[in-house]
Amino acid sequence: MSETKQERIKELIEKLNEASKAYYKEDIEVMSNFEYDALYDELVSLENETGIIYSNSPTQNVGYESSTELVKERHENPALSLDKTKEPQVLADFIGDQKGLLSWKLDGLTIVLTYDSGKLQKAVTRGNGEIGEVVTANAKTFVNLPLTIPYEGKLVIRGEAVIKYDDFELINAEIADVDAKYKNPRNLCSGSVRQLDSKITAARRVNLFVFSLESAEVDFHNSNEQKFLWLKTLGFSVVPYKVVDKNNMFEAVKEYAKEIETFDVPSDGLVLLMDDIEYGKSLGRTAKFPKNAIAFKWKDELAETTLLDVEWSPSRTGLINPVAIFEPVELEGTTVSRASLHNISIIEGLKLGIGDTITIYKANMIIPQVAENLTGRNDLVPPCTCPACGGPTAIKNENDVKTLYCMNDECPAKKIKTFADFVSRNAMNIDGISEETLEKFIGQGFINNFSDIFKLEQHKDRIVAMSGFGEKSYENIIRSVNSARKTTAQRLLNGLGILGIGPANAKVISEFYKDDFSAIMNADIDELSTIDGIGGVLANSIVDYFKIETNREIVLELLKEVEIEKKENGSDAEKLKGKTFVVTGSLNYYENRDQLKAEIESMGGKVAGSVSSKTSFLINNDALSNSSKNKTAKSLGIPIITEAEYISMFKNDE
């Protein structure tokens, strides 16, 4: 037995395990899907050839656990994955003289559901195959899942939770900011099912398609198709399938290949299941795969093109991400011209150089990736300076992955959160500029300080030409920016990111100085300390901020771009003075609690987070609920009023 092959097996195991760990545990992609699949297939081939399978081989391990706040639970039976092929002939050989069921391999999140006494009792995600997360409350919001069924025994099924393309598009259509839109239905579905608030799941219109019946005390006459037919009678949506044998296998695959063009449910391949239950069981299973079924993945559509450039995009962590820019090509029905290269190690592995002939594919038919380099110039040099700030860069080698970083602590790209807070709803309220958009604009050098946000019109041509943008996106951003020019001292002060200064503190300070921002900038510690709720620590924080000359210059430039409104001391300004409100539960008349809170404060009232003896009113549309706040309010004799009652009492003229 060749020692070289053994060493290659060990090398492949190490590479694949590191890639899986980075991807599943740290959200870092150290190699492309194309490369991973090639290495995995090589490992399988070597294991079959040598007969050596190590315990830490990815062919034996189901996967990594995800970090989450959801309760975890061990599956009664491991939720194994399937062996796979990209060749229809392998499907025909697999089925042999048997009959099979060829169905869609849906691309969502696998859920194991348990029913008992006719009711849904439990729903658990597949997780790592051994341990999943309990998502029962969220599963009860799936639009096509029956909560009660006409079967009183214990029933365990497995299905795929998915968000259909039509619903995905509708959800994205409601998001104005291009960068805030969801990338694909699978990621949106996974996040939706694992929400801590089932209301969010319900709004996402998640569907569930059953693909396996694990246990039920019913005679299915030794046929998996009979299981599917029976599940349909109980009200379940079963994954669409075709009955096949080796004679019609190729035709069935061709039909699916045509149907996928208009199929509304995300799919990344097919699954072939033996219809004969006992025969399938007799085949047994490996540590990772059952032998009664196999997955079929479509061959990746490859397109050849020319690498034109590599764009280096700085991020808030200092990491500078390389993005390949190439001659546009058609893939899976869309035109693509960009693909992430992830890090320098991948660039070196591909031996990239400008002008190289490369092949592009879409991972899972969605995300553009560089598959191969056909010419290998191998002369691409990472930049020595950061595109955002011009500061020096350095290559770091962590876990044998080379990445490029900006070494300037003052790089604006590292202060994305500061800019995000500035444009947020409680600050300047510039709708349509997400953190991702800020990251791109800062990376392109459009934004270096707050005032630059109000000068984006200077970069119109470049913004419109950027990937993911266009004339409409640009116009929406500029409209939001111009709307924010008329603002308040409170919003501006809150948006600067001064340590310890939030919306409430910014409000009392602005009111004390009657919205005179020049007075706020020149205030001293003694005067600030006299303001109700502003002690010595916060007073020092404000004074120290404006002592720094660069901060003063940034604010003075900003004041040239905005107009601060002066509050009128009308009859409503003192209407709720001395009253403290607590708001809980869902709202019907206000967009959110922040909107109601701002209104109460504009009339001189206060809003607290918890009920106490100082509370004047608890606003809760469900006055009869047994919530802790309701109970506390009742025990203290504090009035519980609805939104409508609040409006009637304090907003309507008497």
PDB file of N, CA and C in Angstrom, residues 194-264:
ATOM      1  N   ARG A 194     -34.952  29.909  12.249  1.00  0.00           N
ATOM      2  CA  ARG A 194     -34.200  29.906  13.501  1.00  0.00           C
ATOM      3  C   ARG A 194     -34.341  31.219  14.261  1.00  0.00           C
ATOM      4  N   GLN A 195     -35.369  31.996  13.944  1.00  0.00           N
ATOM      5  CA  GLN A 195     -35.636  33.231  14.682  1.00  0.00           C
ATOM      6  C   GLN A 195     -36.080  32.928  16.110  1.00  0.00           C
ATOM      7  N   LEU A 196     -35.808  33.838  17.009  1.00  0.00           N
ATOM      8  CA  LEU A 196     -36.295  33.690  18.375  1.00  0.00           C
ATOM      9  C   LEU A 196     -37.729  34.198  18.505  1.00  0.00           C
ATOM     10  N   ASP A 197     -38.172  34.990  17.530  1.00  0.00           N
ATOM     11  CA  ASP A 197     -39.531  35.528  17.531  1.00  0.00           C
ATOM     12  C   ASP A 197     -40.303  34.906  16.368  1.00  0.00           C
ATOM     13  N   SER A 198     -41.315  34.092  16.683  1.00  0.00           N
ATOM     14  CA  SER A 198     -42.054  33.385  15.625  1.00  0.00           C
ATOM     15  C   SER A 198     -42.853  34.324  14.738  1.00  0.00           C
ATOM     16  N   LYS A 199     -43.072  35.556  15.201  1.00  0.00           N
ATOM     17  CA  LYS A 199     -43.780  36.532  14.356  1.00  0.00           C
ATOM     18  C   LYS A 199     -42.963  36.826  13.100  1.00  0.00           C
ATOM     19  N   ILE A 200     -41.661  36.881  13.263  1.00  0.00           N
ATOM     20  CA  ILE A 200     -40.791  37.131  12.111  1.00  0.00           C
ATOM     21  C   ILE A 200     -40.871  35.962  11.143  1.00  0.00           C
ATOM     22  N   THR A 201     -40.858  34.745  11.671  1.00  0.00           N
ATOM     23  CA  THR A 201     -40.978  33.556  10.820  1.00  0.00           C
ATOM     24  C   THR A 201     -42.284  33.589  10.036  1.00  0.00           C
ATOM     25  N   ALA A 202     -43.370  33.932  10.723  1.00  0.00           N
ATOM     26  CA  ALA A 202     -44.690  33.953  10.077  1.00  0.00           C
ATOM     27  C   ALA A 202     -44.720  34.925   8.908  1.00  0.00           C
ATOM     28  N   ALA A 203     -44.018  36.038   9.049  1.00  0.00           N
ATOM     29  CA  ALA A 203     -44.030  37.059   7.990  1.00  0.00           C
ATOM     30  C   ALA A 203     -43.248  36.619   6.756  1.00  0.00           C
ATOM     31  N   ARG A 204     -42.420  35.585   6.870  1.00  0.00           N
ATOM     32  CA  ARG A 204     -41.557  35.169   5.760  1.00  0.00           C
ATOM     33  C   ARG A 204     -42.199  34.115   4.858  1.00  0.00           C
ATOM     34  N   ARG A 205     -43.398  33.632   5.199  1.00  0.00           N
ATOM     35  CA  ARG A 205     -44.136  32.666   4.376  1.00  0.00           C
ATOM     36  C   ARG A 205     -43.286  31.421   4.064  1.00  0.00           C
ATOM     37  N   VAL A 206     -42.866  30.746   5.120  1.00  0.00           N
ATOM     38  CA  VAL A 206     -42.082  29.513   4.971  1.00  0.00           C
ATOM     39  C   VAL A 206     -43.011  28.344   4.653  1.00  0.00           C
ATOM     40  N   ASN A 207     -42.631  27.521   3.681  1.00  0.00           N
ATOM     41  CA  ASN A 207     -43.351  26.297   3.329  1.00  0.00           C
ATOM     42  C   ASN A 207     -42.527  25.094   3.774  1.00  0.00           C
ATOM     43  N   LEU A 208     -43.218  23.950   3.982  1.00  0.00           N
ATOM     44  CA  LEU A 208     -42.506  22.721   4.303  1.00  0.00           C
ATOM     45  C   LEU A 208     -42.966  21.599   3.381  1.00  0.00           C
ATOM     46  N   PHE A 209     -41.997  20.928   2.769  1.00  0.00           N
ATOM     47  CA  PHE A 209     -42.277  19.784   1.899  1.00  0.00           C
ATOM     48  C   PHE A 209     -41.665  18.533   2.527  1.00  0.00           C
ATOM     49  N   VAL A 210     -42.503  17.539   2.787  1.00  0.00           N
ATOM     50  CA  VAL A 210     -42.049  16.305   3.426  1.00  0.00           C
ATOM     51  C   VAL A 210     -41.331  15.431   2.395  1.00  0.00           C
ATOM     52  N   PHE A 211     -40.157  14.894   2.791  1.00  0.00           N
ATOM     53  CA  PHE A 211     -39.442  13.986   1.892  1.00  0.00           C
ATOM     54  C   PHE A 211     -39.169  12.626   2.519  1.00  0.00           C
ATOM     55  N   SER A 212     -39.561  12.457   3.813  1.00  0.00           N
ATOM     56  CA  SER A 212     -39.302  11.162   4.448  1.00  0.00           C
ATOM     57  C   SER A 212     -40.263  10.933   5.602  1.00  0.00           C
ATOM     58  N   LEU A 213     -40.831   9.739   5.684  1.00  0.00           N
ATOM     59  CA  LEU A 213     -41.632   9.334   6.829  1.00  0.00           C
ATOM     60  C   LEU A 213     -40.765   8.379   7.650  1.00  0.00           C
ATOM     61  N   GLU A 214     -40.417   8.796   8.871  1.00  0.00           N
ATOM     62  CA  GLU A 214     -39.483   8.032   9.689  1.00  0.00           C
ATOM     63  C   GLU A 214     -40.183   6.933  10.481  1.00  0.00           C
ATOM     64  N   SER A 215     -41.352   7.247  11.046  1.00  0.00           N
ATOM     65  CA  SER A 215     -42.045   6.208  11.819  1.00  0.00           C
ATOM     66  C   SER A 215     -43.533   6.489  11.901  1.00  0.00           C
ATOM     67  N   ALA A 216     -44.320   5.410  11.780  1.00  0.00           N
ATOM     68  CA  ALA A 216     -45.777   5.449  11.935  1.00  0.00           C
ATOM     69  C   ALA A 216     -46.260   4.003  11.912  1.00  0.00           C
ATOM     70  N   GLU A 217     -47.221   3.685  12.758  1.00  0.00           N
ATOM     71  CA  GLU A 217     -47.740   2.311  12.845  1.00  0.00           C
ATOM     72  C   GLU A 217     -48.805   2.099  11.764  1.00  0.00           C
ATOM     73  N   VAL A 218     -48.336   2.033  10.508  1.00  0.00           N
ATOM     74  CA  VAL A 218     -49.227   1.865   9.356  1.00  0.00           C
ATOM     75  C   VAL A 218     -48.553   0.899   8.380  1.00  0.00           C
ATOM     76  N   ASP A 219     -49.359   0.067   7.728  1.00  0.00           N
ATOM     77  CA  ASP A 219     -48.833  -0.858   6.732  1.00  0.00           C
ATOM     78  C   ASP A 219     -48.772  -0.145   5.384  1.00  0.00           C
ATOM     79  N   PHE A 220     -47.572   0.083   4.865  1.00  0.00           N
ATOM     80  CA  PHE A 220     -47.416   0.794   3.598  1.00  0.00           C
ATOM     81  C   PHE A 220     -47.117  -0.173   2.451  1.00  0.00           C
ATOM     82  N   HIS A 221     -47.381  -1.473   2.688  1.00  0.00           N
ATOM     83  CA  HIS A 221     -47.221  -2.486   1.647  1.00  0.00           C
ATOM     84  C   HIS A 221     -45.830  -2.424   1.015  1.00  0.00           C
ATOM     85  N   ASN A 222     -44.843  -2.162   1.883  1.00  0.00           N
ATOM     86  CA  ASN A 222     -43.438  -2.192   1.474  1.00  0.00           C
ATOM     87  C   ASN A 222     -43.113  -1.192   0.370  1.00  0.00           C
ATOM     88  N   SER A 223     -43.795  -0.017   0.379  1.00  0.00           N
ATOM     89  CA  SER A 223     -43.592   0.959  -0.694  1.00  0.00           C
ATOM     90  C   SER A 223     -43.422   2.370  -0.126  1.00  0.00           C
ATOM     91  N   ASN A 224     -42.321   3.003  -0.483  1.00  0.00           N
ATOM     92  CA  ASN A 224     -42.117   4.393  -0.066  1.00  0.00           C
ATOM     93  C   ASN A 224     -43.104   5.330  -0.755  1.00  0.00           C
ATOM     94  N   GLU A 225     -43.523   4.960  -1.978  1.00  0.00           N
ATOM     95  CA  GLU A 225     -44.519   5.797  -2.650  1.00  0.00           C
ATOM     96  C   GLU A 225     -45.829   5.783  -1.875  1.00  0.00           C
ATOM     97  N   GLN A 226     -46.177   4.639  -1.285  1.00  0.00           N
ATOM     98  CA  GLN A 226     -47.401   4.570  -0.491  1.00  0.00           C
ATOM     99  C   GLN A 226     -47.303   5.479   0.740  1.00  0.00           C
ATOM    100  N   LYS A 227     -46.097   5.616   1.282  1.00  0.00           N
ATOM    101  CA  LYS A 227     -45.897   6.567   2.380  1.00  0.00           C
ATOM    102  C   LYS A 227     -46.234   7.980   1.922  1.00  0.00           C
ATOM    103  N   PHE A 228     -45.710   8.371   0.761  1.00  0.00           N
ATOM    104  CA  PHE A 228     -45.967   9.712   0.236  1.00  0.00           C
ATOM    105  C   PHE A 228     -47.469   9.933   0.011  1.00  0.00           C
ATOM    106  N   LEU A 229     -48.107   8.948  -0.597  1.00  0.00           N
ATOM    107  CA  LEU A 229     -49.539   9.082  -0.887  1.00  0.00           C
ATOM    108  C   LEU A 229     -50.350   9.195   0.403  1.00  0.00           C
ATOM    109  N   TRP A 230     -49.964   8.425   1.423  1.00  0.00           N
ATOM    110  CA  TRP A 230     -50.669   8.483   2.706  1.00  0.00           C
ATOM    111  C   TRP A 230     -50.458   9.839   3.384  1.00  0.00           C
ATOM    112  N   LEU A 231     -49.242  10.359   3.326  1.00  0.00           N
ATOM    113  CA  LEU A 231     -48.952  11.662   3.931  1.00  0.00           C
ATOM    114  C   LEU A 231     -49.791  12.764   3.281  1.00  0.00           C
ATOM    115  N   LYS A 232     -50.012  12.635   1.982  1.00  0.00           N
ATOM    116  CA  LYS A 232     -50.852  13.618   1.292  1.00  0.00           C
ATOM    117  C   LYS A 232     -52.274  13.610   1.852  1.00  0.00           C
ATOM    118  N   THR A 233     -52.769  12.413   2.205  1.00  0.00           N
ATOM    119  CA  THR A 233     -54.136  12.335   2.744  1.00  0.00           C
ATOM    120  C   THR A 233     -54.237  13.000   4.117  1.00  0.00           C
ATOM    121  N   LEU A 234     -53.113  13.139   4.798  1.00  0.00           N
ATOM    122  CA  LEU A 234     -53.108  13.797   6.114  1.00  0.00           C
ATOM    123  C   LEU A 234     -52.985  15.317   5.993  1.00  0.00           C
ATOM    124  N   GLY A 235     -52.775  15.802   4.778  1.00  0.00           N
ATOM    125  CA  GLY A 235     -52.697  17.245   4.574  1.00  0.00           C
ATOM    126  C   GLY A 235     -51.299  17.782   4.364  1.00  0.00           C
ATOM    127  N   PHE A 236     -50.305  16.906   4.290  1.00  0.00           N
ATOM    128  CA  PHE A 236     -48.931  17.365   4.100  1.00  0.00           C
ATOM    129  C   PHE A 236     -48.639  17.633   2.625  1.00  0.00           C
ATOM    130  N   SER A 237     -47.770  18.610   2.389  1.00  0.00           N
ATOM    131  CA  SER A 237     -47.217  18.809   1.051  1.00  0.00           C
ATOM    132  C   SER A 237     -45.998  17.908   0.935  1.00  0.00           C
ATOM    133  N   VAL A 238     -46.031  17.027  -0.033  1.00  0.00           N
ATOM    134  CA  VAL A 238     -44.931  16.078  -0.233  1.00  0.00           C
ATOM    135  C   VAL A 238     -44.068  16.580  -1.378  1.00  0.00           C
ATOM    136  N   VAL A 239     -42.760  16.394  -1.269  1.00  0.00           N
ATOM    137  CA  VAL A 239     -41.858  16.832  -2.325  1.00  0.00           C
ATOM    138  C   VAL A 239     -42.274  16.182  -3.654  1.00  0.00           C
ATOM    139  N   PRO A 240     -42.405  16.946  -4.729  1.00  0.00           N
ATOM    140  CA  PRO A 240     -42.802  16.372  -6.028  1.00  0.00           C
ATOM    141  C   PRO A 240     -41.808  15.297  -6.486  1.00  0.00           C
ATOM    142  N   TYR A 241     -42.338  14.201  -7.027  1.00  0.00           N
ATOM    143  CA  TYR A 241     -41.465  13.087  -7.418  1.00  0.00           C
ATOM    144  C   TYR A 241     -41.982  12.436  -8.697  1.00  0.00           C
ATOM    145  N   LYS A 242     -41.103  11.626  -9.316  1.00  0.00           N
ATOM    146  CA  LYS A 242     -41.453  10.823 -10.481  1.00  0.00           C
ATOM    147  C   LYS A 242     -41.065   9.368 -10.183  1.00  0.00           C
ATOM    148  N   VAL A 243     -41.892   8.444 -10.613  1.00  0.00           N
ATOM    149  CA  VAL A 243     -41.568   7.019 -10.480  1.00  0.00           C
ATOM    150  C   VAL A 243     -40.635   6.649 -11.633  1.00  0.00           C
ATOM    151  N   VAL A 244     -39.482   6.056 -11.298  1.00  0.00           N
ATOM    152  CA  VAL A 244     -38.468   5.792 -12.331  1.00  0.00           C
ATOM    153  C   VAL A 244     -37.913   4.374 -12.198  1.00  0.00           C
ATOM    154  N   ASP A 245     -37.279   3.939 -13.278  1.00  0.00           N
ATOM    155  CA  ASP A 245     -36.451   2.736 -13.270  1.00  0.00           C
ATOM    156  C   ASP A 245     -35.259   3.030 -14.183  1.00  0.00           C
ATOM    157  N   LYS A 246     -34.405   2.048 -14.399  1.00  0.00           N
ATOM    158  CA  LYS A 246     -33.199   2.325 -15.184  1.00  0.00           C
ATOM    159  C   LYS A 246     -33.513   2.682 -16.643  1.00  0.00           C
ATOM    160  N   ASN A 247     -34.718   2.301 -17.112  1.00  0.00           N
ATOM    161  CA  ASN A 247     -35.064   2.553 -18.511  1.00  0.00           C
ATOM    162  C   ASN A 247     -35.497   3.993 -18.778  1.00  0.00           C
ATOM    163  N   ASN A 248     -36.158   4.615 -17.794  1.00  0.00           N
ATOM    164  CA  ASN A 248     -36.624   5.986 -18.039  1.00  0.00           C
ATOM    165  C   ASN A 248     -35.853   7.024 -17.222  1.00  0.00           C
ATOM    166  N   MET A 249     -34.734   6.598 -16.609  1.00  0.00           N
ATOM    167  CA  MET A 249     -33.984   7.490 -15.724  1.00  0.00           C
ATOM    168  C   MET A 249     -33.464   8.732 -16.462  1.00  0.00           C
ATOM    169  N   PHE A 250     -32.839   8.533 -17.623  1.00  0.00           N
ATOM    170  CA  PHE A 250     -32.244   9.657 -18.348  1.00  0.00           C
ATOM    171  C   PHE A 250     -33.315  10.656 -18.782  1.00  0.00           C
ATOM    172  N   GLU A 251     -34.460  10.134 -19.234  1.00  0.00           N
ATOM    173  CA  GLU A 251     -35.555  11.006 -19.659  1.00  0.00           C
ATOM    174  C   GLU A 251     -36.097  11.798 -18.476  1.00  0.00           C
ATOM    175  N   ALA A 252     -36.204  11.149 -17.307  1.00  0.00           N
ATOM    176  CA  ALA A 252     -36.714  11.825 -16.113  1.00  0.00           C
ATOM    177  C   ALA A 252     -35.780  12.957 -15.690  1.00  0.00           C
ATOM    178  N   VAL A 253     -34.474  12.707 -15.739  1.00  0.00           N
ATOM    179  CA  VAL A 253     -33.500  13.747 -15.380  1.00  0.00           C
ATOM    180  C   VAL A 253     -33.612  14.924 -16.348  1.00  0.00           C
ATOM    181  N   LYS A 254     -33.789  14.631 -17.644  1.00  0.00           N
ATOM    182  CA  LYS A 254     -33.949  15.701 -18.638  1.00  0.00           C
ATOM    183  C   LYS A 254     -35.196  16.532 -18.352  1.00  0.00           C
ATOM    184  N   GLU A 255     -36.267  15.863 -17.949  1.00  0.00           N
ATOM    185  CA  GLU A 255     -37.508  16.581 -17.637  1.00  0.00           C
ATOM    186  C   GLU A 255     -37.314  17.520 -16.450  1.00  0.00           C
ATOM    187  N   TYR A 256     -36.622  17.020 -15.436  1.00  0.00           N
ATOM    188  CA  TYR A 256     -36.343  17.871 -14.272  1.00  0.00           C
ATOM    189  C   TYR A 256     -35.464  19.066 -14.666  1.00  0.00           C
ATOM    190  N   ALA A 257     -34.484  18.812 -15.541  1.00  0.00           N
ATOM    191  CA  ALA A 257     -33.582  19.885 -15.972  1.00  0.00           C
ATOM    192  C   ALA A 257     -34.352  21.003 -16.675  1.00  0.00           C
ATOM    193  N   LYS A 258     -35.420  20.621 -17.375  1.00  0.00           N
ATOM    194  CA  LYS A 258     -36.254  21.623 -18.039  1.00  0.00           C
ATOM    195  C   LYS A 258     -37.181  22.309 -17.044  1.00  0.00           C
ATOM    196  N   GLU A 259     -37.730  21.526 -16.113  1.00  0.00           N
ATOM    197  CA  GLU A 259     -38.690  22.065 -15.141  1.00  0.00           C
ATOM    198  C   GLU A 259     -38.050  23.051 -14.167  1.00  0.00           C
ATOM    199  N   ILE A 260     -36.758  22.871 -13.889  1.00  0.00           N
ATOM    200  CA  ILE A 260     -36.119  23.728 -12.887  1.00  0.00           C
ATOM    201  C   ILE A 260     -36.096  25.189 -13.318  1.00  0.00           C
ATOM    202  N   GLU A 261     -36.206  25.426 -14.634  1.00  0.00           N
ATOM    203  CA  GLU A 261     -36.191  26.794 -15.139  1.00  0.00           C
ATOM    204  C   GLU A 261     -37.389  27.597 -14.641  1.00  0.00           C
ATOM    205  N   THR A 262     -38.505  26.919 -14.357  1.00  0.00           N
ATOM    206  CA  THR A 262     -39.720  27.617 -13.905  1.00  0.00           C
ATOM    207  C   THR A 262     -40.197  27.146 -12.537  1.00  0.00           C
ATOM    208  N   PHE A 263     -39.465  26.206 -11.911  1.00  0.00           N
ATOM    209  CA  PHE A 263     -39.863  25.665 -10.613  1.00  0.00           C
ATOM    210  C   PHE A 263     -39.736  26.752  -9.554  1.00  0.00           C
ATOM    211  N   ASP A 264     -40.806  27.000  -8.798  1.00  0.00           N
ATOM    212  CA  ASP A 264     -40.841  28.123  -7.859  1.00  0.00           C
ATOM    213  C   ASP A 264     -40.157  27.831  -6.530  1.00  0.00           C
TER     214      ASP A 264
END
